[in-house]
Coordinates of C-alpha atoms in Angstrom, one line a residue:
M1 CA 0.0 0.0 0.0
I2 CA 2.7 2.5 1.0
Y3 CA 4.9 1.5 -1.9
D4 CA 2.0 2.1 -4.3
L5 CA 1.5 5.6 -2.9
R6 CA 5.2 6.4 -3.2
L7 CA 5.2 5.2 -6.8
I8 CA 2.1 7.2 -7.7
V9 CA 3.5 10.4 -6.1
S10 CA 6.8 9.9 -7.8
I11 CA 5.2 9.4 -11.2
A12 CA 3.0 12.4 -10.6
W13 CA 6.1 14.5 -9.8
V14 CA 8.0 13.5 -12.9
A15 CA 4.9 13.9 -15.1
H16 CA 4.3 17.4 -13.6
I17 CA 7.9 18.4 -14.2
I18 CA 7.8 17.2 -17.8
I19 CA 4.4 18.6 -18.6
Y20 CA 4.6 21.9 -16.7
L21 CA 8.3 22.8 -16.4
L22 CA 10.2 21.3 -19.3
V23 CA 7.8 22.1 -22.2
D24 CA 7.5 25.7 -23.2
P25 CA 4.7 26.7 -23.2
P26 CA 3.4 24.2 -20.7
L27 CA 1.0 21.6 -22.0
S28 CA -1.0 21.7 -18.8
S29 CA -0.7 23.0 -15.2
F30 CA -1.5 19.5 -14.0
L31 CA -0.9 19.4 -10.2
N32 CA -1.5 23.2 -10.0
E33 CA -5.0 22.7 -11.3
I34 CA -5.6 19.7 -9.0
F35 CA -4.6 21.9 -6.0
I36 CA -6.9 24.7 -7.1
K37 CA -9.8 22.3 -7.6
L38 CA -9.1 20.8 -4.1
D39 CA -9.1 24.3 -2.7
S40 CA -12.6 24.9 -4.2
V41 CA -13.8 21.7 -2.4
W42 CA -12.4 22.7 0.9
G43 CA -10.0 25.6 1.5
L44 CA -7.4 23.6 3.3
L45 CA -7.5 20.5 1.1
G46 CA -5.4 22.0 -1.7
T47 CA -2.9 23.4 0.7
A48 CA -2.6 20.0 2.4
A49 CA -2.1 18.3 -1.0
F50 CA 0.5 21.0 -1.9
A51 CA 2.3 20.4 1.5
F52 CA 2.1 16.6 1.0
F53 CA 3.9 16.9 -2.4
C54 CA 6.5 19.3 -1.0
F55 CA 7.2 17.1 2.1
Y56 CA 7.4 14.0 -0.1
L57 CA 10.1 15.6 -2.2
L58 CA 11.9 16.7 0.9
I59 CA 11.7 13.2 2.5
A60 CA 13.0 11.7 -0.8
V61 CA 15.9 14.1 -0.7
I62 CA 16.7 13.2 2.9
A63 CA 16.4 9.5 2.2
G64 CA 18.7 9.8 -0.8
E65 CA 21.2 11.8 1.3
M66 CA 21.2 9.3 4.1
M67 CA 21.7 6.4 1.6
L68 CA 24.4 8.3 -0.3
G69 CA 26.3 9.7 2.8
L70 CA 28.6 11.6 0.4
K71 CA 29.9 8.5 -1.4
L72 CA 32.7 9.1 -3.9
V73 CA 33.6 6.3 -6.3
F74 CA 35.1 3.8 -3.9
I75 CA 35.0 5.6 -0.5
T76 CA 32.4 7.1 1.7
I77 CA 33.4 10.3 3.4
H78 CA 30.5 10.9 5.9
P79 CA 28.5 7.7 6.3
M80 CA 25.4 7.5 8.4
K81 CA 25.6 4.1 10.2
W82 CA 23.1 2.9 12.8
G83 CA 24.8 3.4 16.2
G84 CA 28.2 4.3 14.6
T85 CA 27.9 7.8 13.2
L86 CA 30.5 10.2 14.4
M87 CA 29.3 13.6 15.5
N88 CA 31.1 15.5 12.7
S89 CA 29.6 13.2 10.1
F90 CA 26.2 13.7 11.6
L91 CA 26.6 17.5 11.6
F92 CA 27.9 17.5 8.0
N93 CA 24.8 15.5 6.9
V94 CA 22.5 17.8 8.8
G95 CA 24.1 20.8 7.1
L96 CA 23.7 19.1 3.7
I97 CA 20.0 18.4 4.5
L98 CA 19.5 22.1 5.4
L99 CA 21.0 23.2 2.2
C100 CA 18.8 20.7 0.3
S101 CA 15.7 22.0 2.1
I102 CA 16.2 25.5 0.6
S103 CA 16.6 23.9 -2.8
V104 CA 13.4 21.9 -2.4
I105 CA 11.5 25.0 -1.4
Q106 CA 12.8 26.8 -4.5
F107 CA 12.0 23.8 -6.7
C108 CA 8.4 23.6 -5.3
A109 CA 8.0 27.4 -5.8
T110 CA 9.0 26.9 -9.4
A111 CA 7.0 23.7 -10.0
F112 CA 3.8 25.1 -8.5
A113 CA 4.2 28.7 -9.7
Y114 CA 0.6 28.9 -10.9
Y115 CA -0.8 27.7 -7.6
A116 CA 1.6 29.8 -5.5
Q117 CA 1.3 33.0 -7.4
A118 CA 1.3 36.2 -5.4
T119 CA 3.0 34.6 -2.4
A120 CA 6.2 35.6 -0.7
A121 CA 7.9 32.3 -1.8
Q122 CA 7.0 33.1 -5.4
E123 CA 8.4 36.6 -5.1
I124 CA 11.7 35.4 -3.6
F125 CA 12.3 32.3 -5.7
G126 CA 10.3 33.1 -8.8
H127 CA 11.2 36.7 -9.5
T128 CA 14.2 37.7 -7.5
L129 CA 16.4 34.7 -8.1
Q130 CA 15.6 34.6 -11.8
S131 CA 16.7 38.2 -12.1
L132 CA 20.2 37.7 -10.7
R133 CA 23.0 38.4 -13.1
G134 CA 25.0 35.2 -12.7
I135 CA 22.4 32.5 -12.5
K136 CA 19.5 33.8 -14.5
Y137 CA 20.6 31.6 -17.5
L138 CA 20.3 28.5 -15.3
Y139 CA 16.6 29.3 -14.9
K140 CA 16.1 30.5 -18.4
Y141 CA 17.3 27.1 -19.8
N142 CA 15.7 24.9 -17.1
V143 CA 19.1 23.5 -15.9
F144 CA 17.7 22.5 -12.5
Q145 CA 14.6 20.8 -13.9
Y146 CA 16.7 18.8 -16.4
G147 CA 19.1 17.8 -13.7
F148 CA 16.2 16.7 -11.5
V149 CA 14.7 14.5 -14.2
A150 CA 18.2 13.1 -15.1
L151 CA 18.9 12.1 -11.4
A152 CA 15.4 10.6 -11.1
I153 CA 16.1 8.4 -14.2
L154 CA 19.5 7.5 -12.9
T155 CA 18.0 6.5 -9.6
L156 CA 15.3 4.4 -11.3
F157 CA 18.0 2.5 -13.2
Y158 CA 20.1 2.1 -10.1
Y159 CA 17.1 0.6 -8.2
A160 CA 16.1 -1.6 -11.2
L161 CA 19.7 -3.0 -11.4
F162 CA 20.6 -3.3 -7.8
G163 CA 17.3 -3.3 -6.0
W164 CA 16.4 -1.7 -2.7
R165 CA 18.4 -3.3 0.0
K166 CA 16.9 -3.0 3.4
R167 CA 19.5 -3.4 6.1
K168 CA 18.7 -4.3 9.6
P169 CA 20.4 -2.2 12.3
T170 CA 23.4 -4.0 13.6
G171 CA 23.3 -2.4 17.1
R172 CA 21.0 -0.6 19.4
F173 CA 20.7 3.1 19.2
Q174 CA 22.6 4.7 22.0
L175 CA 23.5 8.3 22.8
S176 CA 26.8 7.6 24.5
S177 CA 29.2 4.7 24.7

């Protein structure tokens, strides 16, 4: 049941990115329209669905970061191990998650620009960042969206080849030794 929901939400995300962000002009506003229709049913329902999609993306980023742990080709620099993570590795990964959370907010503000129009997030991430001299071309040519879809496809191939390995914790969680 939960795996089906994750698959549906992931497919909805990728479809929304392709339909709304990568095609110019957008074929459809897809999830934006769904959120607006849910708002017309009950005011908080569209906002709850919007929050669900944003939190899902953030949790997916956190899960990927925890799995990755800054792996370079053959070595892992800051691994997250059950009961064996050093404090500096933990703080590094928390900092990485905090950096990713800003990126997720920016990505959601771009992906749901039609739904989030006339909001502070849209003003900051939609207009101000896209006007900056150095990075406006990254927004103009959708570099972030293409990167997201490329990483999603790479992750799909990785899981198709190697599968999802669930590891059982080797030790009990303890705060001190």
